[in-house]
């Protein structure tokens, strides 16, 4: 039985006063029927024959607020203490390979509304008044069989809206369901059309695929859902659109030091990677593949890292925010090009200071990539060294940020009235570097002595 929030019962009562039916549809119904807890459990989609203007009139003067999300499609937000997304029953027509509906008409038929959806498992309705499931297309039968079939002929469904191909992969992987042969065939045949999806929608769907294992955290058999999703993206030949460097890796003849194809190695490494480093894991060998292409050897691949990550994830790629792109670059650089087992502790401390925000990422990527998804991890000396030094720095209250120093910018100006203010940041960074190596010197007295030495060694730079 579906658990109905108290506020939704209030909303249902308003609809009943107007002799209107209100239904829940989509993921909340599907997951409730399966009896599984979802990361999306608070995401409740509502539907009815009530049109947007009528909805506004019905809820006027009540506790509920209504605002349009896409009024042309009849999609509205209803909010009280919690938020609901409402959509009027509608029929959609796709013309001339538009991949978005060219004609939308509001209708009164639930059965017809079901036919414009993507998969039968998402076209199960729950009648709030009758407290019963309404299943016009056989979605419950698919849930029992653990399969995903389309509401209409797969060829039409995927041709009309190629985003449904990514949704097919997502639901199949997150739920651990099978994709029938016909759905698989037409999804693969139409997969090239995902190039018509907007960049923001493509990135959104890709992020959901990359974290498919987190949607149903209690389903143990879907713990590798994100891995399976990436495998299917490769099988559907979509990497050239989503992340071109992954397509290069997939088609590369390069192998790792065990003789395993780089593509298989990359996907295996992804299995035990936490979401925060998965983009970096996918691209961690992309520079090596590029280097092999240019020089026939892995050596010299460092110069390719930043351009490759920018091309795949930046403005010309999936359009990730700048801070995420930079973190991915620095995580890969930390994985591939560090001498942490050989260099001095002093240099390791400097590296940690300069990369404080990605140190956890670097330690993790070193571990998961070297272990390639194996449940029993072998020791990775460079990761252990980083972790040991990092923990020691924390234990000794090492200042990692400017705000952690026992002296502030205005105090520096008072001590050195002739200091060039534009160069104070450089001075503070040097103080940070020195105290990272010797945290016990993070006292005002010691910092003043340090500053005297630094300034006097380059007076023309620091003083007017």
Short mmCIF file of C-alpha atoms in Angstrom, two decimals:
data_model
loop_
_atom_site.label_atom_id
_atom_site.label_comp_id
_atom_site.label_asym_id
_atom_site.label_seq_id
_atom_site.Cartn_x
_atom_site.Cartn_y
_atom_site.Cartn_z
CA UNK A 1 0.00 0.00 0.00
CA UNK A 2 1.18 3.48 -0.81
CA UNK A 3 1.98 5.82 2.06
CA UNK A 4 0.08 9.06 1.51
CA UNK A 5 1.51 12.19 3.19
CA UNK A 6 -1.03 14.14 5.27
CA UNK A 7 -0.69 17.20 3.05
CA UNK A 8 -1.50 15.16 -0.04
CA UNK A 9 -4.68 13.97 1.67
CA UNK A 10 -5.65 17.63 2.12
CA UNK A 11 -5.03 18.25 -1.57
CA UNK A 12 -7.09 15.20 -2.51
CA UNK A 13 -10.02 16.56 -0.45
CA UNK A 14 -9.96 19.81 -2.41
CA UNK A 15 -10.13 17.88 -5.69
CA UNK A 16 -13.02 15.82 -4.35
CA UNK A 17 -15.00 18.98 -3.54
CA UNK A 18 -14.81 19.81 -7.23
CA UNK A 19 -15.63 16.22 -8.24
CA UNK A 20 -12.16 15.81 -9.73
CA UNK A 21 -9.90 12.79 -9.53
CA UNK A 22 -6.30 13.17 -8.42
CA UNK A 23 -3.66 10.54 -9.09
CA UNK A 24 -0.06 9.88 -8.15
CA UNK A 25 1.99 8.63 -11.09
CA UNK A 26 5.56 7.67 -11.90
CA UNK A 27 8.43 6.78 -9.61
CA UNK A 28 6.64 7.12 -6.27
CA UNK A 29 3.97 4.63 -7.38
CA UNK A 30 6.52 2.28 -8.95
CA UNK A 31 8.82 2.23 -5.94
CA UNK A 32 5.96 1.92 -3.44
CA UNK A 33 4.61 -1.10 -5.30
CA UNK A 34 8.08 -2.67 -5.23
CA UNK A 35 8.34 -1.88 -1.53
CA UNK A 36 11.72 -0.22 -1.89
CA UNK A 37 13.12 2.93 -0.36
CA UNK A 38 14.40 5.45 -2.89
CA UNK A 39 16.66 8.48 -2.75
CA UNK A 40 13.74 10.12 -4.61
CA UNK A 41 11.11 9.07 -2.04
CA UNK A 42 9.99 12.68 -1.47
CA UNK A 43 9.54 13.31 -5.19
CA UNK A 44 5.78 12.86 -5.77
CA UNK A 45 4.31 13.49 -9.23
CA UNK A 46 0.60 14.17 -9.46
CA UNK A 47 -1.72 14.12 -12.44
CA UNK A 48 -5.37 14.76 -13.29
CA UNK A 49 -7.63 15.97 -16.09
CA UNK A 50 -7.67 19.37 -14.36
CA UNK A 51 -6.08 22.03 -16.56
CA UNK A 52 -3.66 24.73 -15.30
CA UNK A 53 -6.10 27.64 -15.07
CA UNK A 54 -8.68 25.43 -13.39
CA UNK A 55 -6.05 24.21 -10.92
CA UNK A 56 -5.19 27.79 -9.98
CA UNK A 57 -8.85 28.58 -9.35
CA UNK A 58 -9.39 25.41 -7.30
CA UNK A 59 -6.45 26.16 -5.00
CA UNK A 60 -6.98 29.91 -4.69
CA UNK A 61 -7.51 30.87 -1.08
CA UNK A 62 -6.14 27.58 0.22
CA UNK A 63 -2.80 26.88 1.89
CA UNK A 64 -1.43 25.65 -1.43
CA UNK A 65 0.55 27.84 -3.84
CA UNK A 66 0.61 27.15 -7.57
CA UNK A 67 3.20 28.26 -10.07
CA UNK A 68 3.87 27.18 -13.65
CA UNK A 69 6.88 25.05 -14.51
CA UNK A 70 5.84 24.57 -18.13
CA UNK A 71 2.27 25.76 -18.57
CA UNK A 72 2.23 24.81 -22.26
CA UNK A 73 2.66 21.18 -21.19
CA UNK A 74 0.35 21.61 -18.23
CA UNK A 75 3.16 21.13 -15.72
CA UNK A 76 2.71 23.08 -12.49
CA UNK A 77 4.24 23.17 -9.04
CA UNK A 78 1.94 22.82 -6.05
CA UNK A 79 3.56 23.71 -2.76
CA UNK A 80 2.50 23.87 0.85
CA UNK A 81 4.84 22.51 3.48
CA UNK A 82 6.16 20.21 0.78
CA UNK A 83 6.38 20.36 -3.00
CA UNK A 84 4.43 18.36 -5.59
CA UNK A 85 4.77 18.42 -9.35
CA UNK A 86 1.44 18.33 -11.16
CA UNK A 87 0.76 17.59 -14.83
CA UNK A 88 -2.54 17.70 -16.70
CA UNK A 89 -3.48 14.62 -18.76
CA UNK A 90 -2.16 15.35 -22.24
CA UNK A 91 -1.56 13.94 -25.67
CA UNK A 92 1.64 14.70 -27.56
CA UNK A 93 2.44 14.67 -31.26
CA UNK A 94 6.00 14.56 -32.61
CA UNK A 95 6.65 15.69 -36.18
CA UNK A 96 9.65 15.97 -38.52
CA UNK A 97 12.21 14.44 -36.16
CA UNK A 98 11.61 17.26 -33.69
CA UNK A 99 12.49 15.13 -30.59
CA UNK A 100 10.17 17.35 -28.55
CA UNK A 101 6.38 17.50 -28.92
CA UNK A 102 5.22 19.83 -31.70
CA UNK A 103 1.57 19.59 -30.65
CA UNK A 104 0.21 19.24 -27.14
CA UNK A 105 -3.46 18.91 -26.27
CA UNK A 106 -5.02 18.51 -22.84
CA UNK A 107 -7.31 15.50 -22.54
CA UNK A 108 -9.60 13.82 -20.02
CA UNK A 109 -8.48 10.24 -20.66
CA UNK A 110 -6.03 8.64 -18.26
CA UNK A 111 -5.48 5.80 -20.75
CA UNK A 112 -4.39 8.25 -23.44
CA UNK A 113 -2.15 10.11 -21.00
CA UNK A 114 -0.40 6.83 -20.21
CA UNK A 115 0.48 6.34 -23.86
CA UNK A 116 2.55 9.55 -24.03
CA UNK A 117 4.87 8.37 -21.24
CA UNK A 118 8.12 6.45 -21.71
CA UNK A 119 7.94 3.04 -20.00
CA UNK A 120 5.09 0.97 -18.68
CA UNK A 121 6.63 0.84 -15.20
CA UNK A 122 6.36 4.66 -15.12
CA UNK A 123 2.75 4.64 -16.37
CA UNK A 124 1.15 3.13 -13.27
CA UNK A 125 -1.29 5.49 -11.53
CA UNK A 126 -2.62 5.52 -7.99
CA UNK A 127 -6.19 6.76 -7.51
CA UNK A 128 -6.11 8.74 -4.27
CA UNK A 129 -9.87 8.67 -3.86
CA UNK A 130 -10.34 4.94 -4.47
CA UNK A 131 -6.94 4.02 -2.99
CA UNK A 132 -6.24 1.64 -5.87
CA UNK A 133 -3.66 1.19 -8.58
CA UNK A 134 -4.71 2.04 -12.13
CA UNK A 135 -2.54 0.19 -14.64
CA UNK A 136 -3.78 0.73 -18.21
CA UNK A 137 -0.67 -0.65 -19.98
CA UNK A 138 0.52 -3.54 -17.85
CA UNK A 139 3.29 -1.83 -15.90
CA UNK A 140 2.70 -3.94 -12.80
CA UNK A 141 3.29 -7.08 -14.85
CA UNK A 142 6.65 -5.61 -15.97
CA UNK A 143 7.54 -4.89 -12.34
CA UNK A 144 6.86 -8.52 -11.46
CA UNK A 145 8.98 -9.70 -14.41
CA UNK A 146 11.71 -7.13 -13.59
CA UNK A 147 11.82 -5.84 -17.17
CA UNK A 148 11.42 -2.44 -18.80
CA UNK A 149 9.21 -2.17 -21.87
CA UNK A 150 8.08 0.95 -23.69
CA UNK A 151 4.49 2.21 -23.68
CA UNK A 152 4.40 2.04 -27.49
CA UNK A 153 6.58 0.42 -30.14
CA UNK A 154 10.21 1.03 -29.02
CA UNK A 155 11.19 2.42 -32.42
CA UNK A 156 8.65 5.23 -32.03
CA UNK A 157 9.31 5.89 -28.35
CA UNK A 158 13.08 6.33 -28.78
CA UNK A 159 12.81 8.19 -32.08
CA UNK A 160 10.35 10.69 -30.60
CA UNK A 161 12.56 11.51 -27.63
CA UNK A 162 16.14 10.14 -27.50
CA UNK A 163 16.49 11.23 -23.87
CA UNK A 164 14.36 8.16 -23.13
CA UNK A 165 17.33 6.01 -24.17
CA UNK A 166 19.35 7.39 -21.27
CA UNK A 167 16.35 6.96 -18.98
CA UNK A 168 16.06 3.33 -20.10
CA UNK A 169 19.67 2.73 -19.08
CA UNK A 170 19.16 4.55 -15.79
CA UNK A 171 16.04 2.69 -14.69
CA UNK A 172 17.40 -0.68 -15.81
CA UNK A 173 20.64 -0.20 -13.89
CA UNK A 174 19.25 1.49 -10.77
CA UNK A 175 16.49 -1.10 -10.37
CA UNK A 176 18.48 -4.07 -11.60
CA UNK A 177 15.91 -4.75 -14.34
CA UNK A 178 16.47 -6.37 -17.72
CA UNK A 179 16.13 -4.63 -21.07
CA UNK A 180 14.19 -6.82 -23.52
CA UNK A 181 15.74 -7.54 -26.90
CA UNK A 182 13.47 -5.24 -28.91
CA UNK A 183 13.94 -2.27 -26.55
CA UNK A 184 17.70 -2.85 -26.55
CA UNK A 185 17.85 -3.01 -30.34
CA UNK A 186 15.92 0.20 -31.00
CA UNK A 187 17.59 2.07 -28.16
CA UNK A 188 20.97 1.23 -29.68
CA UNK A 189 19.75 2.04 -33.20
CA UNK A 190 18.53 5.49 -32.13
CA UNK A 191 21.28 6.28 -29.62
CA UNK A 192 23.09 8.62 -32.05
CA UNK A 193 20.12 10.99 -31.68
CA UNK A 194 21.09 11.91 -28.14
CA UNK A 195 23.22 14.57 -29.84
CA UNK A 196 19.96 16.51 -30.15
CA UNK A 197 19.51 16.67 -26.36
CA UNK A 198 20.44 20.02 -24.83
CA UNK A 199 23.78 20.14 -23.06
CA UNK A 200 22.19 20.78 -19.66
CA UNK A 201 19.78 17.84 -20.02
CA UNK A 202 22.54 15.57 -21.30
CA UNK A 203 24.75 16.43 -18.35
CA UNK A 204 21.85 15.94 -15.93
CA UNK A 205 21.05 12.48 -17.30
CA UNK A 206 24.73 11.51 -17.39
CA UNK A 207 25.15 12.52 -13.74
CA UNK A 208 22.19 10.31 -12.84
CA UNK A 209 23.77 7.40 -14.69
CA UNK A 210 27.09 7.97 -12.97
CA UNK A 211 25.35 7.76 -9.58
CA UNK A 212 22.77 5.09 -10.48
CA UNK A 213 23.94 2.97 -7.54
CA UNK A 214 22.79 5.63 -5.05
CA UNK A 215 19.12 5.80 -6.06
CA UNK A 216 18.20 2.61 -4.20
CA UNK A 217 20.94 2.31 -1.56
CA UNK A 218 19.29 -0.70 0.09
CA UNK A 219 19.31 -2.85 -3.04
CA UNK A 220 22.54 -4.81 -2.67
CA UNK A 221 22.29 -6.32 -6.15
CA UNK A 222 22.50 -2.87 -7.76
CA UNK A 223 25.67 -1.72 -5.99
CA UNK A 224 27.46 -1.72 -9.38
CA UNK A 225 24.57 0.05 -11.14
CA UNK A 226 26.80 2.97 -12.16
CA UNK A 227 29.30 0.53 -13.69
CA UNK A 228 26.58 -1.25 -15.67
CA UNK A 229 25.31 2.14 -16.88
CA UNK A 230 28.73 3.07 -18.24
CA UNK A 231 29.02 -0.34 -19.94
CA UNK A 232 25.66 0.23 -21.67
CA UNK A 233 26.71 3.70 -22.81
CA UNK A 234 29.64 2.01 -24.52
CA UNK A 235 27.47 -0.75 -26.00
CA UNK A 236 25.08 1.87 -27.40
CA UNK A 237 28.07 3.73 -28.90
CA UNK A 238 27.23 7.01 -27.17
CA UNK A 239 30.64 7.96 -25.78
CA UNK A 240 31.53 9.91 -28.92
CA UNK A 241 28.65 12.27 -28.05
CA UNK A 242 28.80 12.30 -24.27
CA UNK A 243 32.53 12.10 -23.59
CA UNK A 244 34.69 11.78 -26.74
CA UNK A 245 37.83 10.79 -24.85
CA UNK A 246 36.03 7.75 -23.47
CA UNK A 247 35.32 6.78 -27.08
CA UNK A 248 39.05 7.14 -27.81
CA UNK A 249 39.82 4.92 -24.81
CA UNK A 250 37.22 2.38 -25.92
CA UNK A 251 38.73 2.15 -29.41
CA UNK A 252 42.35 2.30 -28.27
CA UNK A 253 44.63 -0.71 -28.62
CA UNK A 254 46.61 0.48 -25.60
CA UNK A 255 46.80 -1.87 -22.62
CA UNK A 256 47.74 -1.36 -19.00
CA UNK A 257 50.73 -2.98 -17.34
CA UNK A 258 48.75 -6.22 -16.92
CA UNK A 259 47.91 -6.40 -20.60
CA UNK A 260 44.28 -5.45 -19.99
CA UNK A 261 42.63 -3.06 -22.51
CA UNK A 262 42.61 0.48 -21.13
CA UNK A 263 38.82 0.71 -21.55
CA UNK A 264 38.16 -2.40 -19.43
CA UNK A 265 40.66 -1.19 -16.85
CA UNK A 266 38.89 2.19 -16.66
CA UNK A 267 35.42 0.75 -16.16
CA UNK A 268 36.63 -1.80 -13.61
CA UNK A 269 38.33 0.95 -11.61
CA UNK A 270 35.00 2.78 -11.49
CA UNK A 271 33.25 0.02 -9.52
CA UNK A 272 34.47 0.96 -6.04
CA UNK A 273 35.01 4.67 -6.70
CA UNK A 274 32.89 7.13 -4.72
CA UNK A 275 30.82 9.61 -6.76
CA UNK A 276 33.20 12.48 -6.02
CA UNK A 277 36.01 10.94 -8.11
CA UNK A 278 34.11 9.09 -10.83
CA UNK A 279 34.63 11.75 -13.51
CA UNK A 280 38.36 11.66 -12.75
CA UNK A 281 38.43 7.85 -12.88
CA UNK A 282 36.75 7.84 -16.31
CA UNK A 283 39.36 10.22 -17.71
CA UNK A 284 42.43 9.21 -15.71
CA UNK A 285 44.02 7.34 -18.65
CA UNK A 286 42.74 9.58 -21.45
CA UNK A 287 46.00 11.54 -21.54
CA UNK A 288 47.99 8.30 -21.83
CA UNK A 289 45.91 7.21 -24.81
CA UNK A 290 46.55 10.61 -26.39
CA UNK A 291 50.26 10.34 -25.68
CA UNK A 292 50.42 6.87 -27.26
CA UNK A 293 48.65 8.26 -30.30
CA UNK A 294 51.18 11.10 -30.60
CA UNK A 295 54.43 9.56 -29.39
CA UNK A 296 53.75 5.78 -29.33
CA UNK A 297 54.50 5.78 -25.59
CA UNK A 298 52.85 6.85 -22.32
CA UNK A 299 55.69 9.24 -21.46
CA UNK A 300 54.84 12.93 -21.75
CA UNK A 301 51.11 12.56 -21.26
CA UNK A 302 50.86 15.13 -18.46
CA UNK A 303 50.57 18.01 -20.90
CA UNK A 304 47.38 16.49 -22.34
CA UNK A 305 45.45 16.20 -19.06
CA UNK A 306 44.03 19.72 -18.74
CA UNK A 307 43.02 20.11 -22.42
CA UNK A 308 41.36 16.69 -22.44
CA UNK A 309 39.35 17.31 -19.27
CA UNK A 310 38.37 20.77 -20.53
CA UNK A 311 37.24 19.34 -23.87
CA UNK A 312 35.10 16.63 -22.28
CA UNK A 313 33.72 18.37 -19.22
CA UNK A 314 34.14 22.11 -19.84
CA UNK A 315 32.21 24.63 -21.91
CA UNK A 316 32.74 22.70 -25.15
CA UNK A 317 31.83 19.40 -23.51
CA UNK A 318 29.21 18.57 -20.91
CA UNK A 319 29.36 22.06 -19.44
CA UNK A 320 30.30 21.25 -15.86
CA UNK A 321 31.01 24.22 -13.54
CA UNK A 322 34.55 25.50 -13.65
CA UNK A 323 35.39 24.42 -10.09
CA UNK A 324 34.44 20.80 -10.84
CA UNK A 325 36.52 20.76 -14.02
CA UNK A 326 39.55 22.09 -12.15
CA UNK A 327 39.17 19.49 -9.38
CA UNK A 328 39.02 16.68 -11.92
CA UNK A 329 42.20 17.97 -13.58
CA UNK A 330 44.09 18.23 -10.30
CA UNK A 331 42.84 14.84 -9.10
CA UNK A 332 44.14 13.16 -12.26
CA UNK A 333 47.43 15.06 -12.04
CA UNK A 334 47.78 13.94 -8.42
CA UNK A 335 47.12 10.34 -9.40
CA UNK A 336 49.46 10.13 -12.35
CA UNK A 337 52.37 12.44 -11.85
CA UNK A 338 53.59 12.44 -8.27
CA UNK A 339 56.68 11.00 -6.61
CA UNK A 340 55.06 10.56 -3.18
CA UNK A 341 56.97 7.38 -2.47
CA UNK A 342 60.33 8.94 -3.27
CA UNK A 343 60.24 12.64 -2.46
CA UNK A 344 60.90 14.29 0.89
CA UNK A 345 58.21 14.78 3.51
CA UNK A 346 58.74 18.50 3.07
CA UNK A 347 57.69 18.32 -0.59
CA UNK A 348 54.72 16.08 0.21
CA UNK A 349 53.54 18.67 2.75
CA UNK A 350 53.85 21.42 0.15
CA UNK A 351 51.82 19.38 -2.29
CA UNK A 352 49.09 18.75 0.30
CA UNK A 353 48.96 22.45 1.17
CA UNK A 354 48.56 23.46 -2.48
CA UNK A 355 45.97 20.75 -3.14
CA UNK A 356 44.13 20.59 0.17
CA UNK A 357 40.67 20.48 -1.47
CA UNK A 358 41.49 17.42 -3.60
CA UNK A 359 43.80 15.42 -1.32
CA UNK A 360 41.04 12.99 -0.32
CA UNK A 361 40.24 12.53 -4.02
CA UNK A 362 43.87 11.86 -4.91
CA UNK A 363 44.27 9.30 -2.11
CA UNK A 364 41.07 7.53 -3.19
CA UNK A 365 41.78 7.48 -6.92
CA UNK A 366 45.23 6.02 -6.31
CA UNK A 367 43.64 3.22 -4.31
CA UNK A 368 40.64 2.34 -6.50
CA UNK A 369 42.47 2.58 -9.83
CA UNK A 370 45.33 0.39 -8.68
CA UNK A 371 42.88 -2.15 -7.25
CA UNK A 372 40.56 -2.04 -10.31
CA UNK A 373 37.32 -2.68 -8.49
CA UNK A 374 38.57 -5.63 -6.44
CA UNK A 375 36.83 -6.03 -3.09
CA UNK A 376 40.08 -6.90 -1.30
CA UNK A 377 42.35 -3.91 -1.66
CA UNK A 378 46.10 -4.26 -1.85
CA UNK A 379 48.28 -1.64 -0.24
CA UNK A 380 49.11 1.37 -2.39
CA UNK A 381 52.25 2.86 -0.91
CA UNK A 382 51.93 6.33 -2.43
CA UNK A 383 48.33 6.65 -1.17
CA UNK A 384 49.36 5.44 2.27
CA UNK A 385 52.22 7.94 2.38
CA UNK A 386 49.91 10.79 1.43
CA UNK A 387 47.35 9.72 4.02
CA UNK A 388 49.97 9.39 6.76
CA UNK A 389 51.49 12.84 6.12
CA UNK A 390 48.05 14.44 5.75
CA UNK A 391 46.83 12.97 9.05
CA UNK A 392 49.98 14.16 10.80
CA UNK A 393 49.45 17.68 9.46
CA UNK A 394 45.87 17.68 10.77
CA UNK A 395 46.96 16.31 14.13
CA UNK A 396 49.51 19.11 14.48
CA UNK A 397 46.92 21.79 13.59
CA UNK A 398 48.71 22.74 10.40
CA UNK A 399 47.22 25.92 8.88
CA UNK A 400 45.79 25.06 5.45
CA UNK A 401 43.97 28.33 4.79
CA UNK A 402 45.01 31.96 5.10
CA UNK A 403 42.39 32.39 7.80
CA UNK A 404 44.21 29.73 9.87
CA UNK A 405 47.32 31.87 10.24
CA UNK A 406 47.83 33.73 13.52
CA UNK A 407 48.32 37.00 11.68
CA UNK A 408 45.96 38.86 9.36
CA UNK A 409 46.36 41.15 6.40
CA UNK A 410 45.55 44.38 8.24
CA UNK A 411 48.18 43.55 10.88
CA UNK A 412 50.77 43.09 8.13
CA UNK A 413 49.94 46.52 6.73
CA UNK A 414 50.32 48.06 10.19
CA UNK A 415 53.70 46.36 10.66
CA UNK A 416 54.90 47.29 7.17
CA UNK A 417 53.25 50.59 6.14
CA UNK A 418 55.23 50.68 2.87
CA UNK A 419 54.30 47.16 1.76
CA UNK A 420 52.85 46.78 -1.73
CA UNK A 421 49.28 45.71 -0.94
CA UNK A 422 48.97 43.88 -4.26
CA UNK A 423 51.74 41.51 -3.12
CA UNK A 424 50.43 40.73 0.37
CA UNK A 425 48.76 37.53 -0.88
CA UNK A 426 52.12 36.26 -2.14
CA UNK A 427 53.64 36.96 1.25
CA UNK A 428 50.84 35.14 3.07
CA UNK A 429 51.17 32.15 0.75
CA UNK A 430 54.84 31.89 1.65
CA UNK A 431 53.91 32.00 5.34
CA UNK A 432 51.46 29.19 4.75
CA UNK A 433 54.11 27.14 2.98
CA UNK A 434 56.57 27.60 5.83
CA UNK A 435 54.04 26.74 8.54
CA UNK A 436 52.85 23.69 6.59
CA UNK A 437 56.37 22.32 7.02
CA UNK A 438 56.69 23.58 10.61
CA UNK A 439 53.19 24.12 12.08
CA UNK A 440 54.62 24.98 15.48
CA UNK A 441 55.76 28.28 13.92
CA UNK A 442 52.17 29.43 13.46
CA UNK A 443 52.48 32.01 16.21
CA UNK A 444 52.42 35.77 15.77
CA UNK A 445 56.00 36.13 16.96
CA UNK A 446 57.36 33.45 14.62
CA UNK A 447 55.32 34.74 11.68
CA UNK A 448 56.68 38.26 12.14
CA UNK A 449 60.23 36.90 12.07
CA UNK A 450 59.38 34.92 8.93
CA UNK A 451 57.97 38.01 7.24
CA UNK A 452 61.05 40.06 8.05
CA UNK A 453 63.23 37.43 6.40
CA UNK A 454 60.97 37.05 3.33
CA UNK A 455 60.54 40.78 2.77
CA UNK A 456 64.22 41.58 3.26
CA UNK A 457 65.18 38.90 0.73
CA UNK A 458 63.14 40.70 -1.98
CA UNK A 459 62.53 44.29 -0.82
CA UNK A 460 61.87 45.68 -4.31
CA UNK A 461 58.99 43.24 -4.75
CA UNK A 462 57.34 43.71 -1.38
CA UNK A 463 58.08 47.37 -0.47
CA UNK A 464 57.39 50.61 -2.28
#
